[in-house]
Coordinates of C-alpha atoms in Angstrom, one line a residue:
M1 CA 88.2 141.6 358.2
R2 CA 91.8 140.5 358.8
L3 CA 93.7 137.8 356.8
G4 CA 95.7 135.3 358.7
L5 CA 98.2 132.7 357.2
H6 CA 98.5 129.1 358.3
A7 CA 101.6 128.0 356.3
L8 CA 104.6 127.4 358.6
G9 CA 106.0 124.5 360.5
I10 CA 105.3 121.6 358.1
G11 CA 107.2 120.4 355.0
T12 CA 108.7 123.3 353.1
G13 CA 107.4 125.6 355.9
A14 CA 109.7 123.9 358.3
R15 CA 112.8 125.2 356.7
R16 CA 114.6 128.2 358.4
E17 CA 115.0 130.3 355.2
V18 CA 111.4 129.8 354.2
I19 CA 110.2 130.7 357.7
D20 CA 112.2 133.9 357.6
A21 CA 110.9 134.8 354.1
V22 CA 107.2 133.9 354.8
A23 CA 107.1 135.7 358.1
A24 CA 108.7 138.9 356.9
G25 CA 106.8 138.8 353.6
A26 CA 103.4 138.2 355.3
E27 CA 104.0 141.1 357.7
A28 CA 105.0 143.4 354.8
A29 CA 101.9 142.3 352.9
G30 CA 99.6 143.2 355.7
F31 CA 98.6 139.7 357.0
A32 CA 97.4 139.9 360.6
T33 CA 98.6 136.6 362.1
L34 CA 100.9 133.7 361.5
W35 CA 99.3 130.4 362.6
V36 CA 101.3 127.2 363.3
G37 CA 99.7 123.8 364.3
E38 CA 101.1 120.9 366.3
H39 CA 101.5 117.1 366.3
V40 CA 104.3 115.6 368.3
V41 CA 103.7 112.1 366.9
M42 CA 102.3 110.9 363.5
V43 CA 101.7 107.3 362.6
D44 CA 101.6 105.6 359.2
D45 CA 98.3 103.7 359.6
G46 CA 96.4 105.0 362.6
A47 CA 92.9 104.0 363.4
S48 CA 91.9 107.4 364.7
R49 CA 89.7 109.5 362.5
Y50 CA 90.8 113.0 361.5
P51 CA 87.8 115.2 362.2
Y52 CA 88.6 117.9 359.6
A53 CA 88.3 115.9 356.4
P54 CA 85.4 113.9 355.0
D55 CA 87.5 110.8 354.5
G56 CA 88.8 111.0 358.1
R57 CA 92.5 111.2 356.9
I58 CA 94.9 114.0 357.6
A59 CA 96.5 115.3 354.4
V60 CA 100.0 115.7 355.9
P61 CA 102.1 112.6 355.3
A62 CA 103.4 110.9 358.4
Q63 CA 107.0 111.3 357.3
A64 CA 106.8 115.1 356.8
D65 CA 108.8 117.4 359.0
W66 CA 106.5 119.0 361.6
L67 CA 108.2 121.6 363.8
D68 CA 107.2 122.3 367.4
P69 CA 104.9 125.3 367.1
L70 CA 106.4 127.4 369.8
I71 CA 109.9 127.0 368.4
A72 CA 108.7 127.7 364.8
L73 CA 106.9 130.8 366.0
S74 CA 110.0 132.0 367.9
F75 CA 111.9 132.1 364.6
A76 CA 109.0 133.9 363.0
A77 CA 109.0 136.4 365.8
A78 CA 112.7 137.1 365.3
A79 CA 112.1 137.8 361.6
T80 CA 109.2 140.2 362.3
S81 CA 108.1 143.0 364.6
T82 CA 104.3 143.6 364.3
I83 CA 102.5 140.5 362.9
R84 CA 100.7 138.5 365.5
L85 CA 101.7 134.9 366.3
A86 CA 99.3 132.0 367.1
T87 CA 99.3 128.3 367.7
G88 CA 96.6 126.8 365.6
V89 CA 96.4 124.7 367.5
L90 CA 98.6 123.4 370.4
L91 CA 97.3 120.1 371.9
L92 CA 97.1 121.2 375.5
P93 CA 96.5 117.9 377.3
E94 CA 99.7 116.5 375.9
H95 CA 101.8 119.1 377.8
N96 CA 103.0 119.7 381.3
P97 CA 101.1 122.9 382.2
L98 CA 103.8 124.5 384.3
R99 CA 106.5 123.9 381.6
L100 CA 104.1 125.1 378.9
A101 CA 103.2 128.2 380.9
K102 CA 106.9 129.2 381.0
Q103 CA 107.4 128.5 377.3
V104 CA 104.3 130.4 376.3
A105 CA 105.2 133.4 378.5
S106 CA 108.8 133.4 377.3
L107 CA 107.7 133.6 373.6
D108 CA 105.2 136.3 374.5
V109 CA 107.8 138.4 376.2
L110 CA 110.4 137.9 373.4
S111 CA 107.9 138.8 370.8
G112 CA 106.7 141.9 372.6
G113 CA 103.3 140.5 373.5
R114 CA 102.3 139.2 370.1
L115 CA 101.3 135.7 371.0
T116 CA 97.9 134.0 371.0
L117 CA 97.6 130.5 372.4
G118 CA 95.3 128.4 370.3
I119 CA 94.5 125.2 372.1
G120 CA 92.8 121.9 371.2
V121 CA 92.2 118.6 372.9
G122 CA 93.5 116.3 370.1
W123 CA 92.0 113.5 368.1
S124 CA 94.7 110.9 367.7
R125 CA 94.6 108.2 370.3
E126 CA 97.9 106.8 368.9
E127 CA 99.6 110.1 369.7
F128 CA 98.3 110.2 373.3
D129 CA 99.4 106.5 373.7
A130 CA 102.9 107.2 372.5
L131 CA 103.2 110.2 374.9
G132 CA 101.8 108.2 377.8
V133 CA 98.9 110.6 378.3
P134 CA 95.4 109.1 378.8
F135 CA 93.1 109.8 375.8
E136 CA 90.0 109.6 377.9
R137 CA 89.0 112.8 379.7
R138 CA 91.4 114.8 377.7
G139 CA 88.9 117.6 377.6
A140 CA 88.7 117.8 381.4
R141 CA 92.5 117.7 381.6
A142 CA 92.8 120.6 379.1
D143 CA 90.4 122.7 381.1
E144 CA 92.3 122.1 384.3
Y145 CA 95.7 122.7 382.7
L146 CA 94.4 126.0 381.3
A147 CA 93.2 127.1 384.7
A148 CA 96.6 126.1 386.2
M149 CA 98.5 128.1 383.6
R150 CA 96.4 131.2 384.2
T151 CA 97.1 130.8 387.9
V152 CA 100.8 130.9 387.5
W153 CA 100.7 133.8 385.1
R154 CA 98.5 135.8 387.4
D155 CA 99.9 135.1 390.9
D156 CA 103.4 136.0 392.1
V157 CA 103.5 132.9 394.3
A158 CA 101.0 130.3 392.9
S159 CA 99.2 127.3 394.2
F160 CA 96.8 125.0 392.5
A161 CA 95.0 121.8 393.6
G162 CA 93.3 119.8 390.9
E163 CA 92.6 116.3 389.7
F164 CA 95.4 116.3 387.1
V165 CA 97.9 118.8 388.4
S166 CA 98.7 120.2 391.8
F167 CA 101.5 122.5 393.1
A168 CA 102.0 124.8 396.0
D169 CA 103.9 128.1 396.5
V170 CA 105.7 128.2 393.1
R171 CA 107.0 131.1 391.0
V172 CA 106.9 130.7 387.2
N173 CA 108.6 133.6 385.5
P174 CA 108.5 135.5 383.2
R175 CA 104.9 136.7 383.0
P176 CA 103.0 137.5 379.8
V177 CA 103.2 141.1 378.6
R178 CA 99.5 142.1 378.6
D179 CA 98.2 142.1 382.1
R180 CA 99.8 138.8 382.8
R181 CA 97.5 137.1 380.3
V182 CA 97.9 135.4 376.9
P183 CA 94.8 135.4 374.8
I184 CA 93.4 131.9 374.5
V185 CA 91.6 130.6 371.4
V186 CA 89.9 127.2 371.3
G187 CA 90.2 125.4 368.1
G188 CA 87.8 122.7 366.8
N189 CA 84.5 122.5 365.1
S190 CA 82.6 120.2 367.5
D191 CA 79.9 121.3 369.9
A192 CA 82.3 120.5 372.7
A193 CA 84.9 122.8 371.3
L194 CA 82.3 125.6 371.0
R195 CA 81.2 125.1 374.6
R196 CA 84.8 125.2 375.8
A197 CA 85.4 128.5 373.8
A198 CA 82.3 130.0 375.3
R199 CA 83.2 129.0 378.9
L200 CA 87.0 129.6 379.0
A201 CA 88.4 131.4 376.0
D202 CA 89.0 134.7 374.3
G203 CA 88.2 133.4 370.8
W204 CA 87.4 130.4 368.6
Y205 CA 89.3 129.0 365.6
G206 CA 87.2 127.0 363.2
F207 CA 89.3 124.8 360.8
N208 CA 88.5 123.5 357.3
L209 CA 84.9 124.6 357.4
D210 CA 82.8 124.0 354.3
G211 CA 81.9 127.5 353.2
S212 CA 80.1 130.5 354.8
E213 CA 76.9 128.6 355.6
H214 CA 78.8 126.1 357.7
V215 CA 80.6 129.0 359.4
Y216 CA 77.2 130.6 360.0
E217 CA 75.7 127.5 361.6
R218 CA 78.7 127.0 363.9
L219 CA 78.7 130.7 364.9
E220 CA 75.0 130.4 365.8
R221 CA 75.8 127.5 368.0
L222 CA 78.7 129.4 369.5
R223 CA 76.4 132.3 370.3
G224 CA 74.0 129.9 372.0
C225 CA 76.8 128.4 374.1
C226 CA 77.9 131.9 375.1
E227 CA 74.4 132.8 376.2
R228 CA 74.2 129.7 378.3
A229 CA 77.6 130.4 379.8
G230 CA 76.5 134.0 380.7
R231 CA 78.9 135.6 378.2
D232 CA 78.4 138.2 375.6
P233 CA 79.3 136.5 372.2
A234 CA 80.9 139.8 371.1
E235 CA 83.7 139.1 373.7
L236 CA 85.0 136.3 371.5
K237 CA 87.2 136.9 368.5
V238 CA 86.5 134.5 365.6
A239 CA 89.0 133.1 363.1
V240 CA 88.1 130.5 360.5
A241 CA 89.9 128.6 357.8
L242 CA 87.7 127.3 355.0
A243 CA 88.0 124.1 352.9
G244 CA 89.3 124.6 349.4
G245 CA 91.6 127.3 348.0
G246 CA 89.0 130.1 347.4
P247 CA 88.2 132.7 346.4
H248 CA 86.1 133.3 349.5
D249 CA 83.3 135.8 350.1
R250 CA 85.0 138.0 352.7
E251 CA 82.0 140.4 352.9
R252 CA 79.7 137.6 353.8
L253 CA 82.1 136.1 356.4
A254 CA 82.5 139.6 358.0
A255 CA 78.8 140.1 358.0
I256 CA 78.2 136.9 360.0
G257 CA 80.8 137.7 362.6
V258 CA 84.2 136.4 361.4
D259 CA 87.1 138.6 362.5
E260 CA 89.9 136.8 360.7
L261 CA 89.9 134.6 357.6
V262 CA 92.9 132.2 357.8
L263 CA 94.4 131.1 354.5
V264 CA 95.9 127.6 354.7
S265 CA 98.6 126.8 352.1
S266 CA 102.1 125.3 351.8
P267 CA 104.8 127.8 350.9
P268 CA 107.2 127.4 348.0
A269 CA 110.5 125.7 348.6
D270 CA 112.4 128.7 347.1
P271 CA 112.4 131.7 349.4
G272 CA 112.7 133.9 346.3
A273 CA 109.2 132.7 345.2
V274 CA 107.5 133.6 348.5
E275 CA 106.5 137.2 347.6
P276 CA 104.5 136.3 344.5
W277 CA 103.0 133.3 346.3
L278 CA 101.8 135.6 349.2
A279 CA 100.4 138.1 346.7
G280 CA 98.5 135.3 345.0
L281 CA 97.0 134.1 348.3
A282 CA 95.9 137.6 349.3
G283 CA 94.5 138.2 345.8
R284 CA 92.2 135.2 346.1

């Protein structure tokens, strides 16, 4: 089972010298993927409930630096040559799908086809309100945006007619490296996220799950969703991040179908301390 690292883009992980050190060090140490999440807007006292913590509060302070994930990953790509890059996750309904399709394909081309696009539908009504995007039906919007993006990646001259986005006879270049596709991973632990992964995606990213039994229960639900969608569950790659700092039972996780265990941590502020920090994470 592979090890991924979710550490860049926030706080100390938003500093250029730390990004360079963590990306290069993680590649040298054998980590499989660098994951970077997204929030455009944070608020001090929002009413929206964060779904990945028992108290409903996100641990990242509202005043922390939080880089755009595609820009952060572009710097990580420039500091590396083989490690995979993934958004974990990008909030798809908050984006213009044509502009995002170009940005994603550009990063995929510049990184040599190393990008995976992890997507989510978001949980903060305050963020959607600030961006002028309706919070309601954000799942349907995300599904349609994904279909539109795949259309412009696939077709030389693309047209699309939907409820949320329509265009005719456009070219959006460049195209992704691998058969004009970027692997899509759906993030989120809800039943709706699992159904979306089964219907539309190449993988699932479960975040802050409470141990291997929680992972097992969600994977069983995902397999059921795949069967109802007429898909082989083995087609989907599974990455999970667990609550707490570990150690984690890698053998048990691999046995129940996890392909990548993602370690979530904040990097040290001193780039010179990154190597022992990475060694400590992998050791756990």
